[in-house]
PDB file of C-alpha atoms in Angstrom:
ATOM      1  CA  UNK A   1     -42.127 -24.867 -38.860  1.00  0.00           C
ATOM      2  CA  UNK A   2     -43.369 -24.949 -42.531  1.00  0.00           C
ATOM      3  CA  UNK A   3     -41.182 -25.711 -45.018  1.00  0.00           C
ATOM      4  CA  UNK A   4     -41.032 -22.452 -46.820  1.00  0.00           C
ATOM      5  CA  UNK A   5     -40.060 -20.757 -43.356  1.00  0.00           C
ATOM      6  CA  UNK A   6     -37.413 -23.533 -42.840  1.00  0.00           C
ATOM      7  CA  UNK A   7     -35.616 -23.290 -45.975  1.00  0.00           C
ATOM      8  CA  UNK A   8     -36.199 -19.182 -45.113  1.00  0.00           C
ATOM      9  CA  UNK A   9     -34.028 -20.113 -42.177  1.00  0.00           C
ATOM     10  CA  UNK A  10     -31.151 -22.398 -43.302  1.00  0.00           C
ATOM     11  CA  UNK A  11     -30.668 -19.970 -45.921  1.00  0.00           C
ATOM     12  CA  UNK A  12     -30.013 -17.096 -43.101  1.00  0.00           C
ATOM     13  CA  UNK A  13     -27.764 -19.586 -41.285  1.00  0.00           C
ATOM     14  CA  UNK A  14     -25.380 -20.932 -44.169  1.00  0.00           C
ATOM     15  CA  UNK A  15     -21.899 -19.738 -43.514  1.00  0.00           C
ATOM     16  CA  UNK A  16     -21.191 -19.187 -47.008  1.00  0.00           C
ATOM     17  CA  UNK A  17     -23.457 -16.776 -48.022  1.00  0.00           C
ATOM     18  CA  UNK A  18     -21.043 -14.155 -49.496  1.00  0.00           C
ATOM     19  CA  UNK A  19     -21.662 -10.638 -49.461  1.00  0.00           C
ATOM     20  CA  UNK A  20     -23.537  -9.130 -52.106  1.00  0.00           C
ATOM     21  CA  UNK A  21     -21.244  -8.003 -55.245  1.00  0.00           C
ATOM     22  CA  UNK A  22     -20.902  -4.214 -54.553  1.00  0.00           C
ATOM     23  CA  UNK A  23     -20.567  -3.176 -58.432  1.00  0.00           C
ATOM     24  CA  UNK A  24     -23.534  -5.540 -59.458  1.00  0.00           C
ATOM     25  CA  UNK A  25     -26.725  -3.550 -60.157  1.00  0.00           C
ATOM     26  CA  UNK A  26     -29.647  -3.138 -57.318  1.00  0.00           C
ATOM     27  CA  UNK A  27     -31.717  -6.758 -57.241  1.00  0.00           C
ATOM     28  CA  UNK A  28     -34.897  -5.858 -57.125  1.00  0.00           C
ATOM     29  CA  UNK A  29     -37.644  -8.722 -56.607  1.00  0.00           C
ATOM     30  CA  UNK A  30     -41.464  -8.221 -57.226  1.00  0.00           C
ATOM     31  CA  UNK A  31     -44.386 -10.433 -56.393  1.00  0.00           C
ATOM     32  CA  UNK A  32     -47.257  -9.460 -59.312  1.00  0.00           C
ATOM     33  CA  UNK A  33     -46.700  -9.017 -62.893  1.00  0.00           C
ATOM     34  CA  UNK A  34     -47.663  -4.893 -62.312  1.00  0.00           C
ATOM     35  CA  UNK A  35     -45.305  -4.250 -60.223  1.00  0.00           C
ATOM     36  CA  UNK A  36     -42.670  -6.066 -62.014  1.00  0.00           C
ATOM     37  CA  UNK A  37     -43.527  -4.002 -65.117  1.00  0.00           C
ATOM     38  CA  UNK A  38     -43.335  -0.711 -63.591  1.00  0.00           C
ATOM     39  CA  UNK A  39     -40.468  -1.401 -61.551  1.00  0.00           C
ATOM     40  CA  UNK A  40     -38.685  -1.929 -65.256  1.00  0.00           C
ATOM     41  CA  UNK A  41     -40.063   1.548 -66.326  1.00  0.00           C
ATOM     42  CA  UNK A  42     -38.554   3.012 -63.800  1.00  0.00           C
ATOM     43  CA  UNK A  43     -35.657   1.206 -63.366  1.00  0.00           C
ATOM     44  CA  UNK A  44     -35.202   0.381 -66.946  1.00  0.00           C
ATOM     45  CA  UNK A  45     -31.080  -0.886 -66.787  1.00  0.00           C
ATOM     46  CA  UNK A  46     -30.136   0.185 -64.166  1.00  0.00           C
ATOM     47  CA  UNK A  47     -31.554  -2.796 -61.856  1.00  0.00           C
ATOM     48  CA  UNK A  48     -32.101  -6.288 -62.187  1.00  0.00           C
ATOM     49  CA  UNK A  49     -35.716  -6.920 -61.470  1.00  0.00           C
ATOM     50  CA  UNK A  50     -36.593 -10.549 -61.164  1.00  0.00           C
ATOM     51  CA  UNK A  51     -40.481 -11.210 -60.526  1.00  0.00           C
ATOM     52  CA  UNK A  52     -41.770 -13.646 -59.323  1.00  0.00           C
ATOM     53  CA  UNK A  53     -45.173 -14.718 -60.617  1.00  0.00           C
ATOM     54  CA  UNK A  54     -45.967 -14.831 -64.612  1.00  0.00           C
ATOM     55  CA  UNK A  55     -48.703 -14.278 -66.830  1.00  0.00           C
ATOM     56  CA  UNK A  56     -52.003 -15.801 -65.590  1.00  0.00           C
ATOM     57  CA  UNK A  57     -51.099 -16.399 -62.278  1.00  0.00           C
ATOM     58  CA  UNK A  58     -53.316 -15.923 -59.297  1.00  0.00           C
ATOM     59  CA  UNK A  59     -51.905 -13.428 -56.534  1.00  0.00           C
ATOM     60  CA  UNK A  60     -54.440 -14.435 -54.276  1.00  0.00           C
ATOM     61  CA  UNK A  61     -53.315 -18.259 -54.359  1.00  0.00           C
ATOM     62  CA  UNK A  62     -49.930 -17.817 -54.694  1.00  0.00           C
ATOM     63  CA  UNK A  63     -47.419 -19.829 -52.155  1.00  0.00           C
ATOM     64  CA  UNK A  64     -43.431 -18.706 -52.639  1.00  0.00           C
ATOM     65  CA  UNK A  65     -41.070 -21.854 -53.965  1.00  0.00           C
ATOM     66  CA  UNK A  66     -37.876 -22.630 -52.757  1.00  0.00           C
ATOM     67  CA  UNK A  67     -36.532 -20.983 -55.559  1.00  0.00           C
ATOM     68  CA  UNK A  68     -38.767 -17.232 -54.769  1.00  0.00           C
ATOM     69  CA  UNK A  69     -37.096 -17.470 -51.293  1.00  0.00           C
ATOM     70  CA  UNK A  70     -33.556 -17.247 -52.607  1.00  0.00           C
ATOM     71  CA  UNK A  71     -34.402 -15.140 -54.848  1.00  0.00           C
ATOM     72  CA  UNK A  72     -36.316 -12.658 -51.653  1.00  0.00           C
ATOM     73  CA  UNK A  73     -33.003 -13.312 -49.597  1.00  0.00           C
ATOM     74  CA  UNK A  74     -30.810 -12.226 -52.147  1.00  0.00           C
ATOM     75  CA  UNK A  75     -32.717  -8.899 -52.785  1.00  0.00           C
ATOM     76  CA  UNK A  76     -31.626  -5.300 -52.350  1.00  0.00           C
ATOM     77  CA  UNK A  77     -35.779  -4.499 -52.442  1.00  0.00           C
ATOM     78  CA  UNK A  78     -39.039  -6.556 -52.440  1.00  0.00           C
ATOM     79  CA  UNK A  79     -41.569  -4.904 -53.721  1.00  0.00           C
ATOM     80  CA  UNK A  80     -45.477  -6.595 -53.547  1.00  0.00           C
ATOM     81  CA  UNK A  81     -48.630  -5.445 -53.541  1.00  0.00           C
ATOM     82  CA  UNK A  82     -49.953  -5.709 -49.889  1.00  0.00           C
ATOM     83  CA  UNK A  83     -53.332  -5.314 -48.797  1.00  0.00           C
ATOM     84  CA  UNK A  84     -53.432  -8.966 -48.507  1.00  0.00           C
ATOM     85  CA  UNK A  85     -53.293  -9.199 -52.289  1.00  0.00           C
ATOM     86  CA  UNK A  86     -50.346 -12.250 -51.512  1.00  0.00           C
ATOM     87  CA  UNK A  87     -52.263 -13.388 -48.952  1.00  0.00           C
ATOM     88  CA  UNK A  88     -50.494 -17.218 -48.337  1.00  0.00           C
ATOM     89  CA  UNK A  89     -46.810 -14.809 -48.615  1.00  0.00           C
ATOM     90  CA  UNK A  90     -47.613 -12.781 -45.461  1.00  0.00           C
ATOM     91  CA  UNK A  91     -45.029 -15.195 -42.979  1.00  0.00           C
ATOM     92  CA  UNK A  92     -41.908 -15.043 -45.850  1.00  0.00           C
ATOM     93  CA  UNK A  93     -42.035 -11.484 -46.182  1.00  0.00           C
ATOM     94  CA  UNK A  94     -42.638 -10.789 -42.116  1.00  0.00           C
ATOM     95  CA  UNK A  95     -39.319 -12.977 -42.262  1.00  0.00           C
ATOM     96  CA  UNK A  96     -37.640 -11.141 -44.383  1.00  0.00           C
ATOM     97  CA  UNK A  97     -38.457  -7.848 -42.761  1.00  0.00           C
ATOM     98  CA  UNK A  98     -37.066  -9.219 -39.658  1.00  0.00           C
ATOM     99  CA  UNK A  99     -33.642  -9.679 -41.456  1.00  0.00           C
ATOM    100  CA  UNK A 100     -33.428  -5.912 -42.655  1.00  0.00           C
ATOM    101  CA  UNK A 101     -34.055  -6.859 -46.402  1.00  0.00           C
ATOM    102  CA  UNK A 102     -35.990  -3.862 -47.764  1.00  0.00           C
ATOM    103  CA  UNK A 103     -39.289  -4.896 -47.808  1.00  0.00           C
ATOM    104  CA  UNK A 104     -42.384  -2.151 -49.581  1.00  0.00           C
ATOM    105  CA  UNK A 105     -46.323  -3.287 -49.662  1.00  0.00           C
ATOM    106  CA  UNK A 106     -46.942  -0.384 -52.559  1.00  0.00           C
ATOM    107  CA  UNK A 107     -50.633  -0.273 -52.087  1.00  0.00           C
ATOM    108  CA  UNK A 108     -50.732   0.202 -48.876  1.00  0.00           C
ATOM    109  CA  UNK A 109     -48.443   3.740 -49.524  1.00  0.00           C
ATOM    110  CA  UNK A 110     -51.711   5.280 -50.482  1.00  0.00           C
ATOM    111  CA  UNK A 111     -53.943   7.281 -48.223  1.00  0.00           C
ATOM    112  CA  UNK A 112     -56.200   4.333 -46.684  1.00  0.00           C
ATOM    113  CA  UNK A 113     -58.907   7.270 -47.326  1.00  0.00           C
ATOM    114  CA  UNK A 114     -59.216   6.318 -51.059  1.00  0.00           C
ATOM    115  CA  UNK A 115     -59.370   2.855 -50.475  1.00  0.00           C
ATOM    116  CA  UNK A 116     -62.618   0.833 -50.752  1.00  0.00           C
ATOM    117  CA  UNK A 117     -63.676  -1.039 -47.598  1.00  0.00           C
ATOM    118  CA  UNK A 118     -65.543  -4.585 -48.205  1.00  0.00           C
ATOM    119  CA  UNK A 119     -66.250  -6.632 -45.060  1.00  0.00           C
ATOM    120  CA  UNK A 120     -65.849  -9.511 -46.664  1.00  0.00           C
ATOM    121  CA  UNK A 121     -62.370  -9.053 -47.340  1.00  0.00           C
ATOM    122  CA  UNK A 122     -59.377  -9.720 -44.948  1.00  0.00           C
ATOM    123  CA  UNK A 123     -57.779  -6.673 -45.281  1.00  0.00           C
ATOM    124  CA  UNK A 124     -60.655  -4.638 -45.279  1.00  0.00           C
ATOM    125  CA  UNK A 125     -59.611  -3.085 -47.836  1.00  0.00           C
ATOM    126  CA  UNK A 126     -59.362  -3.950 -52.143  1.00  0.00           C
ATOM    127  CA  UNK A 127     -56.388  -4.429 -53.054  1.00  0.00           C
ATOM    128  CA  UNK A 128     -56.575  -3.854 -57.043  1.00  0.00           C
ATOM    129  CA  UNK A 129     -55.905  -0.570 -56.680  1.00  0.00           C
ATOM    130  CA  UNK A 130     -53.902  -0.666 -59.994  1.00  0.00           C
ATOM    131  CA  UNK A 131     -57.220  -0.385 -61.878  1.00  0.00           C
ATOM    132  CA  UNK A 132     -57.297   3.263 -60.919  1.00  0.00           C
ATOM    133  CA  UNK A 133     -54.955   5.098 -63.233  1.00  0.00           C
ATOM    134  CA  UNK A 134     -54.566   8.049 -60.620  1.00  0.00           C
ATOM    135  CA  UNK A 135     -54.041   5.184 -58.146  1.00  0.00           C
ATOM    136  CA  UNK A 136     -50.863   3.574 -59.751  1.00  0.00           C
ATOM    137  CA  UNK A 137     -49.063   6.948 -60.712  1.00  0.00           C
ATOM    138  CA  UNK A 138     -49.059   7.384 -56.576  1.00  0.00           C
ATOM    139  CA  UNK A 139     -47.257   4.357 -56.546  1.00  0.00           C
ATOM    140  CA  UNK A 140     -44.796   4.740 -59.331  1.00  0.00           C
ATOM    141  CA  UNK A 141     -43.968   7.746 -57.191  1.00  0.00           C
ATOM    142  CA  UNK A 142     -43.393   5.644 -54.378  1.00  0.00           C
ATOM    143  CA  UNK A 143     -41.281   3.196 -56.109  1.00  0.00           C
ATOM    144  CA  UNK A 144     -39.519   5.836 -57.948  1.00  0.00           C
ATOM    145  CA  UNK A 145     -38.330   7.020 -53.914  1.00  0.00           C
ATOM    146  CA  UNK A 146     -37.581   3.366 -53.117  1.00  0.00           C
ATOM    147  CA  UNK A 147     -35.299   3.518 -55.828  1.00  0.00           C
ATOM    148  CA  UNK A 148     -33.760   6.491 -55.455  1.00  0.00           C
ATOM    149  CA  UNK A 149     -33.264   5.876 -51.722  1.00  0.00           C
ATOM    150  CA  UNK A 150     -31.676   2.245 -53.089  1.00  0.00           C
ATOM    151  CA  UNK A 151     -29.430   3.788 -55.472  1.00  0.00           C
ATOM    152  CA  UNK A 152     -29.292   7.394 -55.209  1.00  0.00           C
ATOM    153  CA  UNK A 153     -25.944   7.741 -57.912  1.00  0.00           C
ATOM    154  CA  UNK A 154     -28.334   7.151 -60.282  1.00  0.00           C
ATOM    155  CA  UNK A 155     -31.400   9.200 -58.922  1.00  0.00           C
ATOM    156  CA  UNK A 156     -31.469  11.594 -61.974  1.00  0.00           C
ATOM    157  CA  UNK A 157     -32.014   8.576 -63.928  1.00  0.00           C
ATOM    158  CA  UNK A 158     -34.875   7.309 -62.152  1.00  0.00           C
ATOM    159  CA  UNK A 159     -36.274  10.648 -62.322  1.00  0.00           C
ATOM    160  CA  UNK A 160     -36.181  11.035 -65.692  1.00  0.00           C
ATOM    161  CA  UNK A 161     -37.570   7.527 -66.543  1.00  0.00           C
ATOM    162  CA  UNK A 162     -40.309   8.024 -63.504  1.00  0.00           C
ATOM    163  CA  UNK A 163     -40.950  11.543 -65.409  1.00  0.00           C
ATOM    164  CA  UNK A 164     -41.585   9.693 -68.937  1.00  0.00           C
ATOM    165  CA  UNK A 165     -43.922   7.078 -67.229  1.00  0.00           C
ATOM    166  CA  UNK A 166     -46.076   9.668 -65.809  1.00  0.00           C
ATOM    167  CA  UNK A 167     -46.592  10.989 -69.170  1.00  0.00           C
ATOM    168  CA  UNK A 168     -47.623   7.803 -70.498  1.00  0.00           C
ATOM    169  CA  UNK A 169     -49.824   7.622 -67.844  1.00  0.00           C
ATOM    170  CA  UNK A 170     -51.460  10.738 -68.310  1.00  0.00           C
ATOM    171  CA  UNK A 171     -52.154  10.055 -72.035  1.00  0.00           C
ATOM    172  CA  UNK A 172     -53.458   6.429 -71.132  1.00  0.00           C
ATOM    173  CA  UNK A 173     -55.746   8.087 -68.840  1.00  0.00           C
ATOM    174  CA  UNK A 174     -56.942  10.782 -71.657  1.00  0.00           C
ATOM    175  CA  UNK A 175     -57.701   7.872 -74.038  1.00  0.00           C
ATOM    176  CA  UNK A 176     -59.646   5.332 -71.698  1.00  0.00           C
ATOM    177  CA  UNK A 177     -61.885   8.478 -71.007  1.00  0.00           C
ATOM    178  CA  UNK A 178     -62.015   8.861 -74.594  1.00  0.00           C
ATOM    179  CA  UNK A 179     -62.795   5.501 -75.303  1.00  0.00           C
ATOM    180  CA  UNK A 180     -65.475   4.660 -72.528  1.00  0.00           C
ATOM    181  CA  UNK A 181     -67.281   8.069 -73.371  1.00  0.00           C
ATOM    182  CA  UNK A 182     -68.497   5.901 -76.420  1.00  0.00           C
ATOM    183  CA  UNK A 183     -70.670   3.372 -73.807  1.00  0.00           C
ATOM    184  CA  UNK A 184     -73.827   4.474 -72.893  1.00  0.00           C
ATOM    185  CA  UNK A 185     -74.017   5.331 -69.257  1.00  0.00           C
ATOM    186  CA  UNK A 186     -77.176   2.667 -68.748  1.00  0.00           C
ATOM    187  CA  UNK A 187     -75.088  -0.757 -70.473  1.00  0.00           C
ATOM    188  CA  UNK A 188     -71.994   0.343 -68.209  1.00  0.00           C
ATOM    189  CA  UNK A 189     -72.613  -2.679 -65.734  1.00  0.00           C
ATOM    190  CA  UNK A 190     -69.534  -5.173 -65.710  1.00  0.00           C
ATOM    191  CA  UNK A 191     -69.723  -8.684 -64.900  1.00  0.00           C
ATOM    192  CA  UNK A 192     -66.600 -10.883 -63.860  1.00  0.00           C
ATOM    193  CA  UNK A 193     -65.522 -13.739 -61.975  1.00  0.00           C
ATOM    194  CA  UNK A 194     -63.911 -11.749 -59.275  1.00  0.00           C
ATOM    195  CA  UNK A 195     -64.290  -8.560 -57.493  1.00  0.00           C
ATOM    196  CA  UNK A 196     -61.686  -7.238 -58.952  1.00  0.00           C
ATOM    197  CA  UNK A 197     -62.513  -4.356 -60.922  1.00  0.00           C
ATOM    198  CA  UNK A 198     -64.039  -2.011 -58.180  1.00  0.00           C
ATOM    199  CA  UNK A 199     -61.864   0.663 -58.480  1.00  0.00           C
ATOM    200  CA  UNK A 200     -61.740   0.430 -62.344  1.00  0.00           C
ATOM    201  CA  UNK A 201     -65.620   0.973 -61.948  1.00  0.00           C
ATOM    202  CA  UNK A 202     -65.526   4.063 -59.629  1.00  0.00           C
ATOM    203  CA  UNK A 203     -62.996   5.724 -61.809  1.00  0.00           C
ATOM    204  CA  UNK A 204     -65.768   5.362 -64.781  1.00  0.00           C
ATOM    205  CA  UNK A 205     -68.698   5.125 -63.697  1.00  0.00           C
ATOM    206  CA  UNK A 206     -69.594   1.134 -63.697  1.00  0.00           C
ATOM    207  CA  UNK A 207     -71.843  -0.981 -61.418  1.00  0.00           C
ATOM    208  CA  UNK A 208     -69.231  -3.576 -61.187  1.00  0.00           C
ATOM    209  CA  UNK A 209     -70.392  -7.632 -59.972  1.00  0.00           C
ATOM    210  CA  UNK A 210     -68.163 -10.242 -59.489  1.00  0.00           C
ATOM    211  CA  UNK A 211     -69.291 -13.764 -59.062  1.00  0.00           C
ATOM    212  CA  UNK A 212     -66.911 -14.493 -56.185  1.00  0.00           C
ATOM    213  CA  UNK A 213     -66.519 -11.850 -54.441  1.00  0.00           C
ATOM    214  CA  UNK A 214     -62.607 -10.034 -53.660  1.00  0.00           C
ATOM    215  CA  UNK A 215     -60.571 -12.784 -53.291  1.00  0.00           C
ATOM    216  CA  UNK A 216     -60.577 -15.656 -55.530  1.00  0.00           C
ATOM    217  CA  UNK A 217     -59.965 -17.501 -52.444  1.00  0.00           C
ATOM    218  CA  UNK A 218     -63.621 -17.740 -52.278  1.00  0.00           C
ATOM    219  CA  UNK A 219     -66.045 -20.287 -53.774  1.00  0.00           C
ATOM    220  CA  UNK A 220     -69.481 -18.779 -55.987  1.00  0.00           C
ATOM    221  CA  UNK A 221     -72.879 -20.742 -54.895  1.00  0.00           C
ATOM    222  CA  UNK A 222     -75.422 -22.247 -56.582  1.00  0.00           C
ATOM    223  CA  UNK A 223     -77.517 -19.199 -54.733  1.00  0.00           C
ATOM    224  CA  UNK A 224     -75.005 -16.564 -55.797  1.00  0.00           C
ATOM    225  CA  UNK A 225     -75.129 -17.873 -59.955  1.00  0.00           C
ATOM    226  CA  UNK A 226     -78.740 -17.882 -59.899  1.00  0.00           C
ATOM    227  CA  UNK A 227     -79.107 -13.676 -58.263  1.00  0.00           C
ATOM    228  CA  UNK A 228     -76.655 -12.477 -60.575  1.00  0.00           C
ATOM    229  CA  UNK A 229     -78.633 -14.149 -63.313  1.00  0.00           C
ATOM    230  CA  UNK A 230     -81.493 -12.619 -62.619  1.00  0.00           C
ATOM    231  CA  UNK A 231     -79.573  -9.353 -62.316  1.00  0.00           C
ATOM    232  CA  UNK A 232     -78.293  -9.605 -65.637  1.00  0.00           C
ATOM    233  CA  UNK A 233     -81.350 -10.499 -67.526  1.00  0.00           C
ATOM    234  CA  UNK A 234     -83.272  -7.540 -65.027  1.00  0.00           C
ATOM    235  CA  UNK A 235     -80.793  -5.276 -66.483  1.00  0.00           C
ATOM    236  CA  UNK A 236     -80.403  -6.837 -69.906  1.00  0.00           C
ATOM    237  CA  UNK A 237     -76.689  -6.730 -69.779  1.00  0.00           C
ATOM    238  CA  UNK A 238     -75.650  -8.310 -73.065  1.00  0.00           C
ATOM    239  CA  UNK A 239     -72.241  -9.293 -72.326  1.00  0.00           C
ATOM    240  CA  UNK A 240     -70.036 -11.174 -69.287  1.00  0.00           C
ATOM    241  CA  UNK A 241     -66.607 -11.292 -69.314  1.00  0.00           C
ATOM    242  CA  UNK A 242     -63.842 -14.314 -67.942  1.00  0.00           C
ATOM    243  CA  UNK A 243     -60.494 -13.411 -66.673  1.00  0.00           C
ATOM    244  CA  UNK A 244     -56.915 -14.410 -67.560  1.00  0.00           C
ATOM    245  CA  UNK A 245     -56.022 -15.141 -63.932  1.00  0.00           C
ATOM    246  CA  UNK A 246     -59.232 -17.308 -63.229  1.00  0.00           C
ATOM    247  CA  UNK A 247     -60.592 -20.605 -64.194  1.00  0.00           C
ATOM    248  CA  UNK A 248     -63.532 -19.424 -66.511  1.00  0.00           C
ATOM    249  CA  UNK A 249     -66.174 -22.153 -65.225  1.00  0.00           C
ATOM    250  CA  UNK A 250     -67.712 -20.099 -63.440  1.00  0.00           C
ATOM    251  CA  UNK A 251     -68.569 -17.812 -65.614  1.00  0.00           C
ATOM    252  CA  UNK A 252     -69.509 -20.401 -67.866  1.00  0.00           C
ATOM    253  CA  UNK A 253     -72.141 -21.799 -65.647  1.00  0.00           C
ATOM    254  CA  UNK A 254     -73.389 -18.044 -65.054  1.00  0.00           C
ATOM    255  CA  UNK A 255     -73.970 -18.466 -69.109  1.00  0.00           C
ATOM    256  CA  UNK A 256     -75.764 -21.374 -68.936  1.00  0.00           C
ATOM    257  CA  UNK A 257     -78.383 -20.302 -66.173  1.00  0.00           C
ATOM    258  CA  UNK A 258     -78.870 -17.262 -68.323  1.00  0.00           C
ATOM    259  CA  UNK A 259     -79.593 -19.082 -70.744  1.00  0.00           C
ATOM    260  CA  UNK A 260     -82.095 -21.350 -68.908  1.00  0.00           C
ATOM    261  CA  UNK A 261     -84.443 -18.844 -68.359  1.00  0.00           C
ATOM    262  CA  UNK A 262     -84.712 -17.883 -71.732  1.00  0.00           C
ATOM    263  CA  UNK A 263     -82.103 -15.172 -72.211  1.00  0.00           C
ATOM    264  CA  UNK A 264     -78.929 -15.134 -73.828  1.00  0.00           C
ATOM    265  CA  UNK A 265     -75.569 -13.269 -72.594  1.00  0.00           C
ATOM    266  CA  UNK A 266     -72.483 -13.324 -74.503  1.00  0.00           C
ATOM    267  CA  UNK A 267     -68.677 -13.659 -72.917  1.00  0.00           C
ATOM    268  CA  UNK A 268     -67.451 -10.912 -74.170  1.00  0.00           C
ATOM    269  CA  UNK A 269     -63.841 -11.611 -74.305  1.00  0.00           C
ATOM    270  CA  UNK A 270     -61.214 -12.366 -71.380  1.00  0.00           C
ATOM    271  CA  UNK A 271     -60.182  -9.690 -68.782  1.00  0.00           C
ATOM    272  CA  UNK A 272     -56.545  -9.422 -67.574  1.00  0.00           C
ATOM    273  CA  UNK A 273     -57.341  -8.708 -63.811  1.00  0.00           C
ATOM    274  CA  UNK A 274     -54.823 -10.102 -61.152  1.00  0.00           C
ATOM    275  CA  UNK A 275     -51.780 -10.600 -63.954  1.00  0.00           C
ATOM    276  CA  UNK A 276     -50.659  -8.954 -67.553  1.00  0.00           C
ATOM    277  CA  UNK A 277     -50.563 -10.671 -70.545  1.00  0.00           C
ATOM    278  CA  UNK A 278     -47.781 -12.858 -72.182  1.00  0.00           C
ATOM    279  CA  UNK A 279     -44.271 -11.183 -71.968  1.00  0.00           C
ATOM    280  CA  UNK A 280     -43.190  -9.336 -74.987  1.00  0.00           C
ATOM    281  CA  UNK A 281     -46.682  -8.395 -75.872  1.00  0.00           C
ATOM    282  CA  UNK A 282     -48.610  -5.503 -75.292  1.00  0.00           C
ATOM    283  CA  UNK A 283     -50.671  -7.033 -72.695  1.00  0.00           C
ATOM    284  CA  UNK A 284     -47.737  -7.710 -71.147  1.00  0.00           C
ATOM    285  CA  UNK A 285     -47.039  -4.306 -70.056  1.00  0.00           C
ATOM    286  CA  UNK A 286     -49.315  -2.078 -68.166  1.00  0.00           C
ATOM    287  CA  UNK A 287     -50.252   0.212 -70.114  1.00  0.00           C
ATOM    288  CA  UNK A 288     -51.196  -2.641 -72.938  1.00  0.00           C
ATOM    289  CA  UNK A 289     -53.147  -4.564 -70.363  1.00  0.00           C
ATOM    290  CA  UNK A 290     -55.545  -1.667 -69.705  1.00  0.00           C
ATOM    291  CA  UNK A 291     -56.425  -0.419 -73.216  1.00  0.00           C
ATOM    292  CA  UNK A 292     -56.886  -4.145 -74.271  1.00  0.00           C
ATOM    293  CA  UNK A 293     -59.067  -4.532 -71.326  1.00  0.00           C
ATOM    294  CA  UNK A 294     -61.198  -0.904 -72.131  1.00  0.00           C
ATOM    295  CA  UNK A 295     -61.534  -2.287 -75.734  1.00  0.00           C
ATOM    296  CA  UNK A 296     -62.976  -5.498 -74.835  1.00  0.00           C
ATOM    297  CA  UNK A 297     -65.594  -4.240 -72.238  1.00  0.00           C
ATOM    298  CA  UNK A 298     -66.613  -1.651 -73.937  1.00  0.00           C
ATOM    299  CA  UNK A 299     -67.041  -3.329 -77.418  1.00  0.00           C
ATOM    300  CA  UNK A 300     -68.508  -6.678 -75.554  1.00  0.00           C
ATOM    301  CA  UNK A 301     -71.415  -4.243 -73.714  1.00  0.00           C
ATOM    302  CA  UNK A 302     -71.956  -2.601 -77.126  1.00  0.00           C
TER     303      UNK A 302
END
């Protein structure tokens, strides 16, 4: 037994683990910095929502503490991203599951027929499905529910904050349109470490290559650098962009064998892809993390 799964057990055997306050608000724990943030715009006060990875954290190579499994056993709701998005997580939450703790993959709520397949990806499926606007007001409906089915004395609450969010959502969507309708459809092709703006690209119309593939699980080759320089000086893409959430050598040493056959790309700025921004910021919210991302891609390709 691993030692995540055994403190996962000793915690479900301790005698004096008292039942849950009834007054205290609904404990709601969340794997990825997106679903933390919308569970709080929904939520708002009513909850306590306690996630459990930060700012610039990788999803993909994430492995639960001791501390994240108290905090999972101690929930009234766990809500992560599924899709194998918390791919070394899949055995704690199975566990927790098996002890009747509320336990919601959000992603994998949506019709599986708007998904993306990729064969090179575990799931078979991408799981950055919040880079699709339409996408991620699905699943703020499905939280929304979760909640309400949680807490249903304060289910006109919920609605009314769910109802607000959607709004905002709308309006994003009208002003990333806005904005991107300012990029020439021929410079929309948008390079990044990872695979993880697929569904961001659909939505507006980019030819999106990352350098290693879905999962950051996965190592770029000396083979790989070299095509996707070629591909950038074929298509005399002008910028390249790193990503909060992922060491930005790689991208780096895209750069350089750019620049070694005589061409020069730009890094455009940094990307928040698997995580928001800095709490308290604007980038720290949802909404924040995708018009600062918009701005930078489409000002780095100009």
């Amino acid at each position: 037994m691993n030692k995540i799964l055994f403190i996962i057990t000793a915690l479900l055997l301790v005698s004096c683990n008292s039942a849950k306050d009834v007054d205290s608000k609904p404990n709601v724990v969340a794997t990825t910095t997106m679903i933390s943030d919308l569970a709080r715009q929904i939520g708002k006060d009513s909850i306590d929502v306690q996630g459990l990875m930060g700012s610039g954290v990788d999803p993909h190579l994430y492995k639960a503490s001791e501390g994240d499994v108290s905090k999972l056993y101690n929930a009234d709701l766990i809500l992560y991203n599924g899709l194998h998005l918390e791919g070394k997580m899949g055995e704690v939450f199975e566990k927790m599951q098996a002890q009747n703790i509320k336990t919601v993959a959000l992603a994998e709520t949506l019709d599986p027929l708007v998904l993306l397949e990729s064969e090179y990806f575990a799931s078979n499926y991408d799981p950055h499905v919040w880079f699709n606007i339409t996408f991620w007001r699905r699943i703020a409906t499905a939280l929304k529910d979760e909640l309400v089915a949680l807490d249903p004395e304060s289910k006109a609450y919920y609605e009314a904050n769910y109802a607000a969010y959607i709004e905002d959502l709308t309006n994003l969507k009208d002003v990333v349109e806005q904005i991107i309708s300012s990029l020439p459809q021929e410079k929309r092709y948008l390079v990044t470490a990872h695979d993880a703006f697929n569904y961001f690209g659909q939505a507006y119309g980019f030819e999106v290559i990352g350098l290693q593939g879905l999962s950051t699980a996965t190592e770029a080759g000396v083979q790989d650098v070299q095509r996707l320089a070629d591909f950038i000086i074929e298509k005399q893409i002008k910028a390249i962009f790193v990503e909060s959430s992922v060491p930005k050598r790689t991208i780096e040493a895209l750069q350089a064998a750019v620049r070694a056959k005589d061409f020069e790309v730009v890094i455009g700025g940094t990307l928040y892809s698997d995580a928001l921004g800095s709490a308290g910021t604007d980038e720290g919210q949802y909404i924040g993390m995708f018009l600062s991302n918009v701005n930078t891609i489409v000002k780095g390709l100009k």
